[in-house]
Structures are given as C-alpha cells and as structure tokens.
Short mmCIF file of C-alpha atoms in Angstrom, two decimals:
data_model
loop_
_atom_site.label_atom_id
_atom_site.label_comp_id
_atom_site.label_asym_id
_atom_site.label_seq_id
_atom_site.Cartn_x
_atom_site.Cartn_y
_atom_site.Cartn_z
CA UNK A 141 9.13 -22.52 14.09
CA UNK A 142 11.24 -25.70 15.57
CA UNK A 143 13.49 -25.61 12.39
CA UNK A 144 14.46 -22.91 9.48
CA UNK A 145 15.86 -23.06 5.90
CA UNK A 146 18.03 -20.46 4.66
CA UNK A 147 15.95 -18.85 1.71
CA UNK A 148 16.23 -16.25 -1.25
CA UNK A 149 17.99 -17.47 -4.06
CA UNK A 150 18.31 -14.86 -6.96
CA UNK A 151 18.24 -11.76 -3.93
CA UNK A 152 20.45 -9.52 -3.33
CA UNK A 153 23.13 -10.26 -0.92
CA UNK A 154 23.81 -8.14 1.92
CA UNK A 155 20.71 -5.80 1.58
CA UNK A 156 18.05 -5.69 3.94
CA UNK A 157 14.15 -6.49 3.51
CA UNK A 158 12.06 -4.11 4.27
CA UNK A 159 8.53 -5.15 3.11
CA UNK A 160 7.26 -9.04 2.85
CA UNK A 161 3.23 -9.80 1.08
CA UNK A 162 2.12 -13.49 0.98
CA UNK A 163 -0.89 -14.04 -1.26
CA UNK A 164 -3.39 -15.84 0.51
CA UNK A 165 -5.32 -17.04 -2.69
CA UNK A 166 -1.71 -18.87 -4.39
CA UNK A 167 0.19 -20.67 -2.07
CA UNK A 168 4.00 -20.43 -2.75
CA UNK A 169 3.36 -16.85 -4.33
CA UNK A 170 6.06 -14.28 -2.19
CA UNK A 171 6.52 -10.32 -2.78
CA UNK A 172 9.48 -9.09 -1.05
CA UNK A 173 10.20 -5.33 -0.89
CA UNK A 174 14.16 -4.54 -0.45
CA UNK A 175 15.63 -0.92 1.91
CA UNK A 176 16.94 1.77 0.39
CA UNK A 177 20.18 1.43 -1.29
CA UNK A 178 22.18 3.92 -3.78
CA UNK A 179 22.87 0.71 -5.77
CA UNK A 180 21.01 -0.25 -9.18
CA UNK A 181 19.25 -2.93 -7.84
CA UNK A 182 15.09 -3.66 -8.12
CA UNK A 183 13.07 -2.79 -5.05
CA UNK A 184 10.23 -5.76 -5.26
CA UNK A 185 10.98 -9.42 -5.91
CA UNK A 186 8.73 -12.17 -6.57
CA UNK A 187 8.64 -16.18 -5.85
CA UNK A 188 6.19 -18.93 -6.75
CA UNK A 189 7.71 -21.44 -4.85
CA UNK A 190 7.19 -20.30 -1.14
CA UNK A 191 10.10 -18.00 -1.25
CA UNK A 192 12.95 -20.63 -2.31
CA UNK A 193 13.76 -18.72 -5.23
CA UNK A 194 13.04 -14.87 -6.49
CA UNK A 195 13.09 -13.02 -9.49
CA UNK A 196 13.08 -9.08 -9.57
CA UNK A 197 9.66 -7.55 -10.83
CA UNK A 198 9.82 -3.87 -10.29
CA UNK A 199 13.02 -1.88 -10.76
CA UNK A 200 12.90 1.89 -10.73
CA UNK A 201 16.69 2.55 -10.12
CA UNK A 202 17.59 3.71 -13.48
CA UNK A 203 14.77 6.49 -13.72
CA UNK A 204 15.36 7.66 -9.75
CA UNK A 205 19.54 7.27 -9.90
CA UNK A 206 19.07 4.90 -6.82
CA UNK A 207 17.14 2.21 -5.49
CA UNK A 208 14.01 3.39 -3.71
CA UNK A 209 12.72 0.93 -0.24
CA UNK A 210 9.93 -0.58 -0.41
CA UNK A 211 7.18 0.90 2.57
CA UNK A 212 4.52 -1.73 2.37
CA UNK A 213 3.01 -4.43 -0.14
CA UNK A 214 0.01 -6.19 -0.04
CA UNK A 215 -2.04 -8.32 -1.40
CA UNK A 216 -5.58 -7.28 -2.34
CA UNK A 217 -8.73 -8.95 -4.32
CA UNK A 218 -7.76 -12.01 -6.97
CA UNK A 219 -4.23 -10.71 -9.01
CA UNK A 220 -4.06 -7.77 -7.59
CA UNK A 221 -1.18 -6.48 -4.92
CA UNK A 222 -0.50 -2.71 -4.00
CA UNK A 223 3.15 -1.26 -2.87
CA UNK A 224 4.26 1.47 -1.04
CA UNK A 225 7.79 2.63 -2.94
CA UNK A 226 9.21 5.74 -1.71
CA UNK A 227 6.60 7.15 -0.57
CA UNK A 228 4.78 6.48 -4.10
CA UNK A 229 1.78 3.98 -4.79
CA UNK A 230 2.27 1.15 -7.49
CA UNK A 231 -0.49 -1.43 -8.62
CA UNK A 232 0.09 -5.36 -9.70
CA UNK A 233 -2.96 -6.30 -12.02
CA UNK A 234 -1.20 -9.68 -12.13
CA UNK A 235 -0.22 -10.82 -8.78
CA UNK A 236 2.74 -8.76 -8.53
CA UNK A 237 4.49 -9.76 -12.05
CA UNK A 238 4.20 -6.24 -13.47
CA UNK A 239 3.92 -2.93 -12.09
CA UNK A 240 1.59 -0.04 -12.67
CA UNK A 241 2.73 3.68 -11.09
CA UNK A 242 -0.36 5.08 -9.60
CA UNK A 243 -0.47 8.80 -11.87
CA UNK A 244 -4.38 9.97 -11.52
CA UNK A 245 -3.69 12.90 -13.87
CA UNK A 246 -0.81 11.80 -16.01
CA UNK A 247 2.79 12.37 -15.66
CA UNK A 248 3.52 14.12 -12.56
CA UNK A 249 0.68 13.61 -10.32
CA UNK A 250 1.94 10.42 -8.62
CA UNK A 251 -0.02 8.73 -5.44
CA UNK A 252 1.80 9.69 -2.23
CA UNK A 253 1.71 6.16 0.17
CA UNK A 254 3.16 5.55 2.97
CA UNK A 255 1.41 2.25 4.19
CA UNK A 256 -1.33 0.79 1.79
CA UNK A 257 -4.38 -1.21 3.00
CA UNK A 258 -6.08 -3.38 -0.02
CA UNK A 259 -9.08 -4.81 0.96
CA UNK A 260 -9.64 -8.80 -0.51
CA UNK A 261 -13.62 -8.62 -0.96
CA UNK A 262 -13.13 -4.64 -3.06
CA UNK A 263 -11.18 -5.05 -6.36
CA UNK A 264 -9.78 -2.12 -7.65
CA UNK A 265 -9.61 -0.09 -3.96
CA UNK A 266 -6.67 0.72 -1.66
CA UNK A 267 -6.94 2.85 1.88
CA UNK A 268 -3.60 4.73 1.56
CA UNK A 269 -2.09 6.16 4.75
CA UNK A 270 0.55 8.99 4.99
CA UNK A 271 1.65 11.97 6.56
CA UNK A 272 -1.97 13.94 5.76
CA UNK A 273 -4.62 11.43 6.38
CA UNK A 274 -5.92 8.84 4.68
CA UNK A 275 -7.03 8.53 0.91
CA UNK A 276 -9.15 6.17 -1.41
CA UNK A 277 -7.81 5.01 -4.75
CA UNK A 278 -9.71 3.47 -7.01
CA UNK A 279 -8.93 1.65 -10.12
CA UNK A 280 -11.49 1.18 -13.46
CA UNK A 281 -10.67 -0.30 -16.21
CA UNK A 282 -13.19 1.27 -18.33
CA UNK A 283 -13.78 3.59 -20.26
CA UNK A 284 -10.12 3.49 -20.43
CA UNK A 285 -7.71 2.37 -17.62
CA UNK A 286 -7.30 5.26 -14.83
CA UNK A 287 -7.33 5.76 -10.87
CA UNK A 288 -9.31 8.25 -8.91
CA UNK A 289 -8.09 9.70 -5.61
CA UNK A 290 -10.28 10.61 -2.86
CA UNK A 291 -10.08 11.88 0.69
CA UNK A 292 -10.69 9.62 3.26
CA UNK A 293 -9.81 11.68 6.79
CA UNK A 294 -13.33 13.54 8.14
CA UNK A 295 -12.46 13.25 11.26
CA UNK A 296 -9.21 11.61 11.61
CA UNK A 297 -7.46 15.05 13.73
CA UNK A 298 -6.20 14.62 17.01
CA UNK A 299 -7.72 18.26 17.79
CA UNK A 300 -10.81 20.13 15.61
CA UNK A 301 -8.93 23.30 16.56
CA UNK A 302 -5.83 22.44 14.44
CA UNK A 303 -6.77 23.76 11.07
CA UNK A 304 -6.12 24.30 7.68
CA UNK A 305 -8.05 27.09 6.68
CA UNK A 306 -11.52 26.03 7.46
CA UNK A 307 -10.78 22.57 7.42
CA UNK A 308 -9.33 20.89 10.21
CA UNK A 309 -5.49 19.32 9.73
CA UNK A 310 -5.71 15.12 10.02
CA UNK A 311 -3.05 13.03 11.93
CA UNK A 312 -0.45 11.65 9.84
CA UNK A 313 -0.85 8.01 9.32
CA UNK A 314 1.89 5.36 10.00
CA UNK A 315 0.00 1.92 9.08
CA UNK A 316 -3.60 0.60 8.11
CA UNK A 317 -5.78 -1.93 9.38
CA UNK A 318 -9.08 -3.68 9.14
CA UNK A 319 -11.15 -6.22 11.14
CA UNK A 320 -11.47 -9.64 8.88
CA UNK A 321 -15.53 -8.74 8.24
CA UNK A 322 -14.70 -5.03 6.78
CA UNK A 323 -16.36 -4.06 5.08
CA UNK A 324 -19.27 -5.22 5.12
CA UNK A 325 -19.36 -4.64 8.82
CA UNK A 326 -16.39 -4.42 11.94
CA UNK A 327 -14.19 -1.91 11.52
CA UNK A 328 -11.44 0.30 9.50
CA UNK A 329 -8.30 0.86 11.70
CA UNK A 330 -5.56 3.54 11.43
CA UNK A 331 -2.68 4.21 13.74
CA UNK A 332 -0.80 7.95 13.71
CA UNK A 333 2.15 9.72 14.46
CA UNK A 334 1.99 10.94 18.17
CA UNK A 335 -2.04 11.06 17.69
CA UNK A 336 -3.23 7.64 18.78
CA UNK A 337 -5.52 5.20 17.36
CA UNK A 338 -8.86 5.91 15.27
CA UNK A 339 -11.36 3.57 13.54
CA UNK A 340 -13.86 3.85 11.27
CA UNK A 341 -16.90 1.69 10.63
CA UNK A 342 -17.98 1.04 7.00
CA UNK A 343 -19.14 3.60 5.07
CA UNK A 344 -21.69 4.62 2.45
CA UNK A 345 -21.37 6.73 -0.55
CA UNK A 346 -21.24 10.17 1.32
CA UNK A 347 -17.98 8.71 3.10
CA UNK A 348 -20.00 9.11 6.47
CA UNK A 349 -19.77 8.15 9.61
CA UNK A 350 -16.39 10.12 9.93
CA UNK A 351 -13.06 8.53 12.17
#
C-alpha cells in the first residue's frame, strides 16, 4: 500500500464501482461490477492482467432500458463466479467470460439476490441473501442444464412470533459469510437488516440444525 497505479483501461469514465471479485485460483483474473446508471453501458467487466485493462462481459442495458448496478460478485469453485445484478442472480460457467440469468422455471421466474455467497469446495451452489431470508441455488448440468431453488431460513427471524401464516417471517439479509473450513465444519454467517447477526453450522440433507 506504499505506492498506487492508476488502473482500468477500457472502463467507463466517470462511473462508480460498485462490486470488485478476484479469483483466487487465476492470478491477474478481475470482475468488476459498475452502479447504476440510465446510460447503455455493461454492468460487469473483466481483466486477465490484474486489473490493468478490462473488457465488458455482461451487458443487460438494452433489454432493461438502463444499466442495472452490480450488488455483489464472487468467485466460487474452479470457472465459476456468481453476481448479484439488480437484485437478480447471474452464473459464469467460465470464470466470468459469459453470463447465465438464473430462471429456475423458464422465462419469468428469475433468482431474486441481493448478496451471493459461493462456496470454493461446492460447485454448482450459491447461499443467496435478500430481503426474505436466505436461499440455496443449485446448478446441474444434467439431465439438461437447470437450477433449483431452495429455502434456506429455519430459523433465521429475529422473533418466532412474527409470522407469515404459520410460518414465522425471516430477517432480511444484507451480506453472507462463511468461516474458511465451511463446510465441512465452522460456520455459515449472515448479517440482517435491524435483526443482528445469525450463523449456522453445516448442515445435512434435512437442512437441520436451523440459524
């Protein structure tokens, strides 16, 4: 941190960076996630040479009519890297090159994401935070290519009395994080909205022990 160098050739000027992934298994390899701007512009840039240069690698501008910020990116297991784009989950097969929208269902049943947490030693699987708890995606490639979408929140509620029905309402989730031995021990970490700080050990098929 003694010196800097000014960075970001082929970025946009004057627009601010929301969202920054390095990948731990390529060095030089840099995902940068732009703000929100009414512009055409991308929203996620790429660079293989430690952020020196950048080339855009997801645009959505032209479908949306504006250009959607970037939440969070990540890095997850070998060529994979999750995003967070307005509020919407995408998924990198190839280290953030290309761009996958999350739809479980087809057309119209998009991933809401506000933060994303992929986990290195789980390929295919994201912990996706937002304003109703937390949620599992999973991606298989066979049969044919498709994502399931699972609750993740038995017990993440800052009070069992706050319900939904019979089911109790969880605390809206701002960001996601894990202890460097999850999961196969140490702990799953999620911090809320006014509701404080849970955790979660690792879990077995029956998605017990709760937050």
């Amino acid at each position: 941190g003694d010196t800097y160098v000014n960075i970001g050739s082929g970025l946009p000027l004057d627009e601010t960076v929301a969202a920054i992934a390095y990948n731990p298994a390529v060095p030089g390899e840099v995902l940068v996630g732009l703000g929100y701007t009414t512009a055409g512009r991308p929203s996620i840039y790429r660079s293989t040479d430690g952020g020196l240069t950048f080339t855009s690698v997801l645009d959505v501008s032209g479908t949306r009519g504006y250009a959607p910020e970037v939440f969070d990116i990540r890095y997850g297991a070998s060529g994979e890297a999750w995003a967070s784009v307005d509020y919407q989950l995408f998924h990198s097969l190839d280290d953030g090159q290309s761009w996958i929208e999350v739809l479980p269902t087809g057309p119209g049943s998009a991933v809401a994401a506000g933060t994303v947490l992929p986990i290195a030693a789980v390929p295919g699987k994201v912990y996706v935070g937002r304003g109703d708890g937390v949620y599992v995606v999973q991606y298989s490639a066979t049969p044919t290519p498709g994502y399931t979408l699972t609750a993740f929140s038995q017990g993440l509620t800052p009070n069992p009395s706050y319900l939904n029905g019979p089911t109790p309402l969880p605390a809206a989730v701002n960001r996601l994080a894990a202890t460097p031995d999850f999961p196969a021990s140490g702990f799953l970490f999620a911090s809320t909205d006014g509701s404080g700080l849970f955790k979660r050990a690792p879990v077995d098929v029956m998605l017990q022990p709760p937050w």
